[in-house]
Structure formats: C-alpha cells, structure tokens
Coordinates of C-alpha atoms in Angstrom, one line a residue:
M232 CA 21.8 6.0 70.3
P233 CA 25.2 5.4 71.5
I234 CA 26.4 2.3 73.5
P235 CA 27.7 2.8 76.9
P236 CA 31.2 1.5 77.1
A237 CA 31.6 -2.0 78.9
D238 CA 34.3 -2.4 81.5
P239 CA 35.9 -5.9 81.2
A240 CA 37.5 -5.5 84.5
G241 CA 34.2 -4.8 86.4
D242 CA 31.8 -7.0 84.4
P243 CA 32.6 -10.8 84.5
N244 CA 30.2 -11.6 81.7
F245 CA 31.8 -9.1 79.2
S246 CA 32.3 -10.9 76.0
L247 CA 34.1 -9.1 73.2
P248 CA 32.3 -11.3 70.2
K249 CA 29.1 -10.2 71.8
H250 CA 29.7 -6.5 72.1
P251 CA 27.3 -4.6 69.8
A252 CA 29.9 -2.0 68.6
F253 CA 32.4 -4.5 68.0
Q254 CA 30.0 -6.9 65.9
R255 CA 29.4 -4.1 63.8
F256 CA 32.9 -3.2 63.3
W257 CA 33.7 -6.8 62.5
C258 CA 31.1 -7.0 60.0
T259 CA 32.2 -4.1 58.2
R260 CA 35.7 -5.4 58.2
I261 CA 34.5 -8.7 56.7
L262 CA 32.2 -7.1 54.3
S263 CA 35.0 -4.6 52.9
S264 CA 37.7 -7.4 52.8
L265 CA 35.5 -9.8 51.1
S266 CA 34.7 -7.4 48.3
F267 CA 38.5 -6.6 47.9
Q268 CA 39.4 -10.2 47.5
M269 CA 36.7 -10.9 45.2
L270 CA 37.8 -7.9 43.3
A271 CA 41.5 -8.8 43.5
V272 CA 40.9 -12.4 41.9
A273 CA 38.6 -10.9 39.3
M274 CA 41.0 -8.4 38.1
G275 CA 44.0 -10.5 38.3
W276 CA 42.4 -13.3 36.1
H277 CA 41.0 -10.8 33.8
I278 CA 44.1 -9.0 33.1
Y279 CA 46.2 -12.2 32.5
A280 CA 43.4 -13.5 30.1
L281 CA 43.6 -10.3 28.1
T282 CA 47.5 -10.1 28.4
H283 CA 49.1 -13.4 29.3
S284 CA 51.7 -11.4 31.0
A285 CA 53.2 -11.7 34.5
F286 CA 54.3 -8.1 34.1
A287 CA 50.8 -7.0 33.6
L288 CA 49.8 -8.8 36.9
G289 CA 52.5 -6.8 38.7
L290 CA 51.1 -3.3 37.1
V291 CA 47.8 -3.9 38.7
G292 CA 49.7 -3.9 42.0
L293 CA 51.6 -0.8 41.2
A294 CA 48.5 1.0 40.2
Q295 CA 47.0 0.2 43.6
F296 CA 50.1 1.2 45.5
L297 CA 51.0 4.5 43.8
P298 CA 47.9 6.5 45.2
M299 CA 48.5 5.2 48.7
F300 CA 52.2 6.4 48.3
V301 CA 51.2 9.9 47.3
L302 CA 48.3 10.3 49.7
T303 CA 49.9 8.9 52.9
L304 CA 50.5 12.0 54.6
V305 CA 47.1 13.5 53.9
V306 CA 44.8 10.3 54.7
G307 CA 46.5 10.3 58.2
H308 CA 45.5 14.0 58.8
V309 CA 41.9 13.3 57.5
A310 CA 41.7 10.1 59.9
D311 CA 42.7 12.4 62.8
R312 CA 40.5 15.5 62.0
Y313 CA 37.1 14.0 60.8
D314 CA 34.7 11.3 61.8
R315 CA 36.3 7.9 60.8
R316 CA 33.2 6.2 60.3
R317 CA 32.2 8.7 57.8
I318 CA 35.5 8.5 56.0
A319 CA 35.1 4.6 55.6
A320 CA 31.6 4.8 54.6
I321 CA 32.6 7.3 51.8
C322 CA 35.6 5.3 50.6
Q323 CA 33.8 2.0 50.7
S324 CA 31.1 3.6 48.6
L325 CA 33.4 4.7 46.0
E326 CA 34.8 1.4 45.8
S327 CA 31.3 0.1 45.0
V328 CA 31.0 2.7 42.2
A329 CA 34.5 1.5 40.9
A330 CA 33.4 -2.4 41.0
L331 CA 30.0 -1.2 39.1
L332 CA 32.1 0.4 36.3
F333 CA 33.9 -2.9 36.2
A334 CA 30.8 -4.7 35.7
F335 CA 29.5 -2.2 33.3
G336 CA 32.8 -2.2 31.2
T337 CA 32.8 -6.2 31.0
F338 CA 29.1 -6.5 30.0
G339 CA 29.5 -3.6 27.7
G340 CA 32.7 -4.9 25.9
W341 CA 34.9 -2.0 26.6
I342 CA 37.0 -3.4 29.3
S343 CA 40.6 -3.4 28.5
A344 CA 43.9 -3.4 30.2
P345 CA 44.3 0.3 30.5
V346 CA 40.9 0.6 32.0
I347 CA 41.8 -2.1 34.8
Y348 CA 44.7 -0.2 35.6
V349 CA 42.7 3.1 36.0
L350 CA 40.0 1.5 38.1
A351 CA 42.5 -0.4 40.1
A352 CA 44.2 3.0 41.0
C353 CA 40.9 4.4 42.0
V354 CA 40.2 1.5 44.3
G355 CA 43.9 1.9 45.7
A356 CA 43.0 5.7 46.4
A357 CA 40.0 5.0 48.3
R358 CA 41.5 2.1 50.3
A359 CA 44.2 4.7 51.0
F360 CA 41.8 6.8 52.9
E361 CA 39.9 3.8 54.1
S362 CA 42.7 1.8 55.8
P363 CA 44.1 4.1 58.6
A364 CA 40.1 5.3 59.2
V365 CA 39.1 1.8 60.0
A366 CA 42.4 0.8 61.9
S367 CA 42.4 3.7 64.2
L368 CA 38.4 3.3 64.6
L369 CA 39.0 0.3 66.8
P370 CA 40.3 2.1 70.0
G371 CA 36.9 3.8 70.1
V372 CA 34.9 0.7 69.8
V373 CA 36.2 -1.4 72.4
P374 CA 37.8 -1.0 75.8
R375 CA 41.7 -0.4 75.8
G376 CA 42.0 -3.7 77.9
Q377 CA 40.4 -5.6 75.0
L378 CA 42.6 -4.4 72.3
P379 CA 44.8 -7.2 71.8
K380 CA 42.1 -9.6 71.7
A381 CA 39.9 -7.2 69.4
T382 CA 42.9 -6.8 67.2
A383 CA 43.1 -10.6 66.8
W384 CA 39.4 -10.8 66.2
A385 CA 39.5 -8.1 63.7
T386 CA 42.1 -9.8 61.8
S387 CA 39.9 -12.9 61.8
A388 CA 37.6 -10.8 59.8
N389 CA 39.8 -10.2 57.2
Q390 CA 41.2 -13.9 57.2
T391 CA 37.6 -15.1 57.0
A392 CA 37.0 -12.7 53.9
Q393 CA 40.3 -13.9 52.4
I394 CA 39.2 -17.6 52.6
A395 CA 35.5 -16.9 51.2
G396 CA 36.3 -13.9 49.2
P397 CA 39.0 -15.4 46.6
A398 CA 37.1 -18.8 46.4
L399 CA 33.6 -17.0 45.6
G400 CA 35.4 -14.6 43.4
G401 CA 36.8 -17.4 41.6
L402 CA 33.6 -19.2 41.3
L403 CA 31.5 -16.0 40.4
Y404 CA 34.3 -15.3 37.8
G405 CA 33.6 -18.7 36.4
V406 CA 30.1 -17.7 36.0
G407 CA 30.9 -14.6 34.3
P408 CA 33.2 -11.7 35.0
G409 CA 30.5 -9.1 35.2
V410 CA 28.6 -11.5 37.9
A411 CA 31.8 -11.2 40.1
Y412 CA 32.0 -7.5 39.9
L413 CA 28.4 -7.0 40.7
A414 CA 28.6 -9.1 43.8
C415 CA 31.7 -6.7 44.9
T416 CA 29.5 -3.6 44.2
L417 CA 26.9 -5.1 46.6
S418 CA 29.4 -6.0 49.4
F419 CA 31.1 -2.9 49.2
A420 CA 27.8 -0.9 49.7
A421 CA 26.9 -3.2 52.8
A422 CA 30.3 -2.5 54.2
A423 CA 29.6 1.4 53.9
A424 CA 26.1 1.2 55.5
T425 CA 27.3 -1.1 58.4
V426 CA 30.3 1.1 59.1
W427 CA 28.3 4.2 59.6
A428 CA 26.2 2.5 62.0
I429 CA 29.1 1.8 64.5
P430 CA 28.7 3.6 68.1
L431 CA 31.9 5.2 69.4
Q432 CA 33.0 5.0 73.0
A433 CA 35.6 7.6 72.6
K434 CA 35.4 11.1 70.5
L435 CA 38.3 12.6 68.6
A436 CA 40.3 15.3 70.4
S437 CA 39.9 18.8 69.3
R438 CA 41.3 19.5 65.8
A439 CA 44.6 21.0 66.0
P440 CA 45.7 23.5 63.3
V441 CA 47.7 21.6 60.2
T442 CA 51.4 22.7 60.3
L443 CA 54.5 21.1 58.6
E444 CA 55.3 19.6 62.1
S445 CA 51.9 17.9 62.3
V446 CA 51.9 16.5 59.0
F447 CA 55.1 14.5 59.4
S448 CA 54.5 13.9 63.1
G449 CA 53.5 10.2 62.5
I450 CA 56.8 9.5 60.8
A451 CA 58.7 11.3 63.7
F452 CA 56.8 9.3 66.2
I453 CA 57.6 6.0 64.4
R454 CA 61.1 7.0 64.2
K455 CA 61.4 7.6 67.9
E456 CA 59.8 4.2 68.9
P457 CA 62.3 1.5 67.6
V458 CA 60.1 -1.2 68.4
I459 CA 57.4 -0.1 66.4
L460 CA 59.8 0.9 63.3
G461 CA 61.2 -2.6 63.6
A462 CA 57.9 -4.3 63.4
L463 CA 56.7 -2.1 60.7
S464 CA 59.9 -2.6 58.6
L465 CA 60.4 -6.2 59.4
D466 CA 56.8 -6.9 57.9
L467 CA 57.2 -4.5 55.2
F468 CA 60.5 -6.3 53.6
A469 CA 59.1 -9.8 54.7
V470 CA 56.2 -9.6 52.8
L471 CA 57.8 -7.5 49.8
F472 CA 60.1 -10.3 49.1
G473 CA 58.2 -13.4 50.1
G474 CA 54.7 -12.3 48.7
A475 CA 53.6 -14.5 45.8
T476 CA 50.0 -13.5 45.6
A477 CA 50.4 -11.6 42.2
L478 CA 51.8 -14.8 40.7
L479 CA 49.0 -17.2 41.7
P480 CA 47.2 -16.9 38.5
V481 CA 50.6 -17.9 36.7
F482 CA 51.0 -21.0 39.2
A483 CA 47.2 -21.8 38.9
R484 CA 47.1 -21.7 34.9
D485 CA 50.7 -22.8 34.0
I486 CA 52.3 -24.8 36.8
L487 CA 49.5 -26.4 38.8
H488 CA 47.1 -26.5 35.7
T489 CA 43.8 -25.6 37.4
G490 CA 41.3 -22.8 36.6
P491 CA 39.6 -19.7 38.4
L492 CA 38.1 -21.9 41.1
G493 CA 41.6 -23.5 41.8
L494 CA 42.6 -19.9 41.7
G495 CA 40.3 -18.9 44.3
L496 CA 41.3 -21.8 46.5
L497 CA 44.9 -21.1 46.3
R498 CA 44.3 -17.5 47.3
S499 CA 42.0 -18.8 50.2
G500 CA 44.6 -21.1 51.4
T501 CA 46.8 -18.4 52.8
A502 CA 43.7 -17.1 54.7
I503 CA 42.5 -20.5 56.0
G504 CA 46.1 -20.6 57.8
A505 CA 45.6 -17.2 58.9
L506 CA 42.1 -17.7 60.3
A507 CA 43.2 -20.6 62.2
G508 CA 46.1 -18.4 63.8
T509 CA 43.9 -15.6 64.6
I510 CA 41.2 -17.6 66.4
W511 CA 44.2 -19.3 68.4
L512 CA 45.6 -15.7 69.3
A513 CA 42.3 -14.2 70.1
H514 CA 41.8 -17.1 72.7
F515 CA 45.5 -17.2 73.8
P516 CA 46.8 -13.9 73.2
L517 CA 50.8 -13.2 73.0
R518 CA 51.6 -12.4 76.7
N519 CA 55.3 -13.1 76.8
R520 CA 58.1 -11.9 74.2
P521 CA 55.7 -11.1 71.5
G522 CA 58.8 -9.5 69.4
A523 CA 60.6 -13.1 69.4
A524 CA 57.3 -14.8 68.2
M525 CA 57.3 -12.4 65.4
F526 CA 60.7 -13.2 64.3
G527 CA 59.9 -16.9 64.4
G528 CA 56.6 -16.4 62.4
V529 CA 58.5 -14.3 59.8
I530 CA 61.2 -17.0 59.3
A531 CA 58.3 -19.6 59.0
F532 CA 56.7 -17.3 56.5
G533 CA 60.1 -17.6 54.3
A534 CA 60.4 -21.2 54.5
A535 CA 56.6 -21.8 53.4
T536 CA 57.3 -19.6 50.5
V537 CA 60.1 -21.7 49.3
V538 CA 58.0 -24.9 49.5
F539 CA 55.4 -23.3 47.6
G540 CA 57.8 -22.1 44.8
L541 CA 59.2 -25.7 44.8
S542 CA 55.8 -27.5 44.5
H543 CA 54.2 -28.8 41.5
Q544 CA 51.2 -30.4 43.3
F545 CA 48.1 -28.6 44.2
F546 CA 47.4 -29.8 47.6
L547 CA 51.1 -29.3 48.4
S548 CA 50.9 -25.9 47.3
L549 CA 47.8 -25.3 49.2
F550 CA 49.1 -26.7 52.3
A551 CA 52.3 -24.4 52.0
L552 CA 49.9 -21.4 51.7
M553 CA 48.1 -22.2 54.8
V554 CA 51.4 -22.4 56.8
L555 CA 52.3 -19.2 55.2
G556 CA 49.0 -17.5 56.3
A557 CA 49.1 -18.9 59.9
S558 CA 52.8 -17.9 60.5
D559 CA 52.0 -14.3 58.8
T560 CA 49.0 -13.9 61.4
I561 CA 51.8 -13.7 64.1
S562 CA 53.4 -10.8 62.7
V563 CA 50.2 -9.1 61.6
V564 CA 48.7 -9.2 65.2
V565 CA 51.8 -8.0 67.0
R566 CA 52.4 -5.2 64.6
L567 CA 48.8 -4.0 64.9
S568 CA 48.8 -4.3 68.6
L569 CA 52.1 -2.4 69.1
V570 CA 50.8 0.6 66.8
Q571 CA 47.4 0.9 68.7
L572 CA 48.7 0.3 72.2
R573 CA 51.7 2.5 72.2
T574 CA 50.5 5.5 70.0
P575 CA 48.4 8.2 71.4
D576 CA 44.5 8.3 70.1
E577 CA 45.1 11.9 68.7
M578 CA 47.7 10.7 66.3
L579 CA 46.7 7.3 65.8
G580 CA 45.4 8.1 62.2
R581 CA 48.5 9.5 61.1
V582 CA 50.7 6.6 62.4
S583 CA 48.1 4.1 61.1
A584 CA 48.4 5.8 57.6
V585 CA 52.1 5.2 57.7
N586 CA 51.5 1.8 58.9
S587 CA 49.1 1.3 55.8
L588 CA 51.8 2.6 53.7
F589 CA 54.1 -0.1 54.9
I590 CA 51.4 -2.6 54.4
G591 CA 50.7 -1.4 50.8
T592 CA 54.2 -1.2 49.9
S593 CA 54.5 -4.8 50.9
N594 CA 51.4 -6.1 49.4
Q595 CA 50.8 -3.8 46.2
L596 CA 54.6 -3.2 45.6
G597 CA 55.6 -6.7 46.5
E598 CA 53.2 -7.7 43.7
F599 CA 55.0 -5.4 41.0
E600 CA 58.2 -6.6 42.3
S601 CA 57.0 -10.1 42.2
G602 CA 55.8 -9.6 38.4
V603 CA 59.2 -7.9 37.3
T604 CA 61.1 -10.7 38.8
A605 CA 58.8 -13.5 37.5
G606 CA 59.3 -11.7 34.0
W607 CA 63.1 -12.0 34.4
W608 CA 63.5 -15.4 35.8
G609 CA 60.2 -17.2 35.6
A610 CA 57.5 -17.7 38.2
Q611 CA 59.2 -20.5 40.3
P612 CA 62.7 -19.1 40.7
A613 CA 61.2 -15.7 41.7
V614 CA 59.3 -17.1 44.6
L615 CA 62.2 -19.3 45.6
V616 CA 64.5 -16.1 45.8
G617 CA 61.7 -14.0 47.6
G618 CA 61.3 -16.8 50.3
I619 CA 65.1 -17.0 50.8
A620 CA 65.3 -13.0 51.1
T621 CA 62.6 -13.0 53.7
I622 CA 64.6 -15.5 56.0
A623 CA 67.6 -13.3 55.5
V624 CA 65.8 -10.3 56.2
A625 CA 64.4 -11.8 59.7
L626 CA 67.7 -12.8 60.7
L627 CA 69.3 -9.3 59.9
W628 CA 66.5 -7.6 61.7
M629 CA 67.4 -9.3 64.8
R630 CA 70.5 -7.5 64.8
F631 CA 69.3 -4.3 63.7
F632 CA 66.3 -4.1 66.4
P633 CA 67.3 -5.9 69.5
E634 CA 64.6 -4.0 71.3
L635 CA 62.1 -5.7 69.2
K636 CA 63.4 -9.1 69.7
H637 CA 63.6 -8.5 73.4
T638 CA 60.3 -6.9 73.9
R639 CA 58.3 -8.4 76.9
S640 CA 54.8 -7.0 76.4
L641 CA 52.9 -5.3 73.7
E642 CA 52.2 -2.3 76.2
R643 CA 54.9 0.3 76.8
E644 CA 57.2 -1.4 79.6
E645 CA 57.4 1.7 81.7
A646 CA 53.5 2.0 81.5
L647 CA 53.6 -1.4 83.2
A648 CA 55.7 -0.5 85.9
P649 CA 54.3 -0.1 89.3
S650 CA 53.7 3.5 90.3
H651 CA 55.6 4.6 93.7

C-alpha cells in the first residue's frame, strides 16, 4: 500500500530519517554501495595479485567505464519511461549474478585477468542503468522541500558503505577471495529486494514518443544551465585528475607495506571523512553560496591528494584520505542537489544519466588514467601531479563558470523570487 506523502511544512513532527519510504531508499543505497565497494576491493587485490601491474588495475576501471559511456543516452530514456524501482531491482540482481560468477570462478580455479575484465564490464553495464534510475527515484520518495537534506542523507548511505565495504571486503578477501564474492552476491540480492518495496509519492509522466531530440535532451538541458554544467564538469575533472583510488593496492602493498585489510582501511578512510561531512551537511545544509563552498571543497580535495602522494606513513595517509573524503562531500551534495532541484522530473532520468556518465568518467576513467600515469612515472609522482592538477582545475573553473561561483542558492533563483 502506498505511503501518503508527508508535508514537512504542515507537520512539525516530520522526520526525514524516520520516513518509511526514505528508510527503504537509504537501505537499498547502502546495500548496493556496500556490495560494490567489497567487489571493488576484491577485484583490485585479485587483479594485482595475478598481474602485479598498475596498468592492469587501470584496465579494470576502463572495463567498467566503457559500457557506461556507450549506454548513456539509452539508460536515461529508460529511467524516464519505466518504473525506476524495477530498473534498479533488475540491475542489482544482475550484479548479484556477476558476483556469483566471480565466486564460482575463484572456487573453480578458472578466474583470470581477462575473466575479471569481462565481469567488471558486466557490472559496469548494470550500474549504467542502475545509477540514473536510483538517483532520479529520490524526488518521488520525499517531499521536494526535503530534497537537500535527503540528498545529504542518501550520500551518507554511500559513505557508510564505503567505510564498511572496503574494510569488510579486505577482511573477507583475507579469509578467501571466494568468500568476499559470495558476500557481494548476497548483499546485491538484498538491495534488489529492498528497492522493489519502496512506495512512491510521485508517478512518472506519460511516456512521450522517442525522438532524436528527446534522446539528446538531457545533454541540451545541461548545456543551457551553466550552473549545472559547471558543477558537473568541475567534479569530473577534479576526480579524474585527483582520484588515487585505483592505485591504493600499489600504495598498500609497495609503499605502506600493509595487506588486504590495510587496503580495506585505506579505501574506508575516504568514506570516514565523507560520512562525517554528509552528516554535518544533513543537519546544517548549505544555504548560502553553495557554489563558492564547492570550489573550496575541490581545492581542499587536491591538497589532501598531494599530502597522500607524499606520505610514507600509514596513519598520515589514512588521515589525508579522510580529509579528501570530507572535502569531496561538499562537491557531491551540491552537484546532486543542483541536478535534482533544477531539473523537471519528466527528464530527470536523462539528466541523471549524463550526471552518472560524468561520475563514471571521473571515477572509472580516472582509475584508468591513474594506472597509465603510474605505469609511466610511478605511483607517487602520478598522485602528486593529479592533486596539483585538481587545484589548477578549480582555479580555472572559477573563471570559466562565474555563475556557479556566485550561486546564492541550490534552487533556481527566479523560483525563489517573490511573485507579484
């Protein structure tokens, strides 16, 4: 039975964390992210154990990115035309099957680098459909006035998973790679069951016919919105250059001299800082000049990346990753809130698909870029150059997108003006 929409303005007892639909949404986000983070640690350590190659680590990221790039225009239309809960449930079920194949391959002794690349590509294809469907699901779960807070809480689900997932994945991988993959299988399956049980407040608009114009409408909308374009592209290039996640197995094993559990803790470090940041923003939303705050966060992200690249001490590296995660949270929350609050619901799936492509480009393609540069220069110089490039990007974007820098609110400012 659908849960009636709550009105925060008319209900002084309204509590977002206690809202039943949002609780289920939060649970499916954390379960799916937990599974993916465990799988990422297992794949990363497994491929590096098989190949001892930083370039091979980069190829895992590329294998996940390519399906997302190819399918971008398709997945947005699918999210706008069909039940977003069904899409997410199907994708998470397919990811569960992929994790199960990882387990079978490990226990059966037939897992190899090419098999890992193929299964990583399958996971990337499923997440290409899942990401815009889940992202565009949130406005149908909570009242519009609660979207900024809901975005922060939803981001905290990802960060919680990024804390527990890598550490748990590293611990389970230490027991046995197959055990880690089986845990991913069960967690993805639980996420699929949870997302299907989410009641929606809002229904999709009638399905418009598919035309060439409608296929590219998400890109056209973003091009006409300099604030959204600036936020998306800033986040893309910052993480593309500054992301050192793909190289963590190299740092853990060859520079910091720790094992799979240490790798899991390093991956969790970013999420520990990010979780602290999202909880803070959930209680104290960015109300004034969010664009300027986003630029400050990206510069801090680059500076923390430089510190991590210079460090040879495990705890200093862990602290740098925590700062990196906390600063990145500002960019994530501002970007997601801008997309959800400034995009009409009937095309939110297409815009979210482009947003997911930007995220995938910065994360998965960023992993490939990190692997390539590390193969050329070594892991530490690659991270140092990436951190410096991130700071340079933020300074350039202040000049390229002054509308973002001077944004006063996450809402459209014309919508905030009093009517006459």
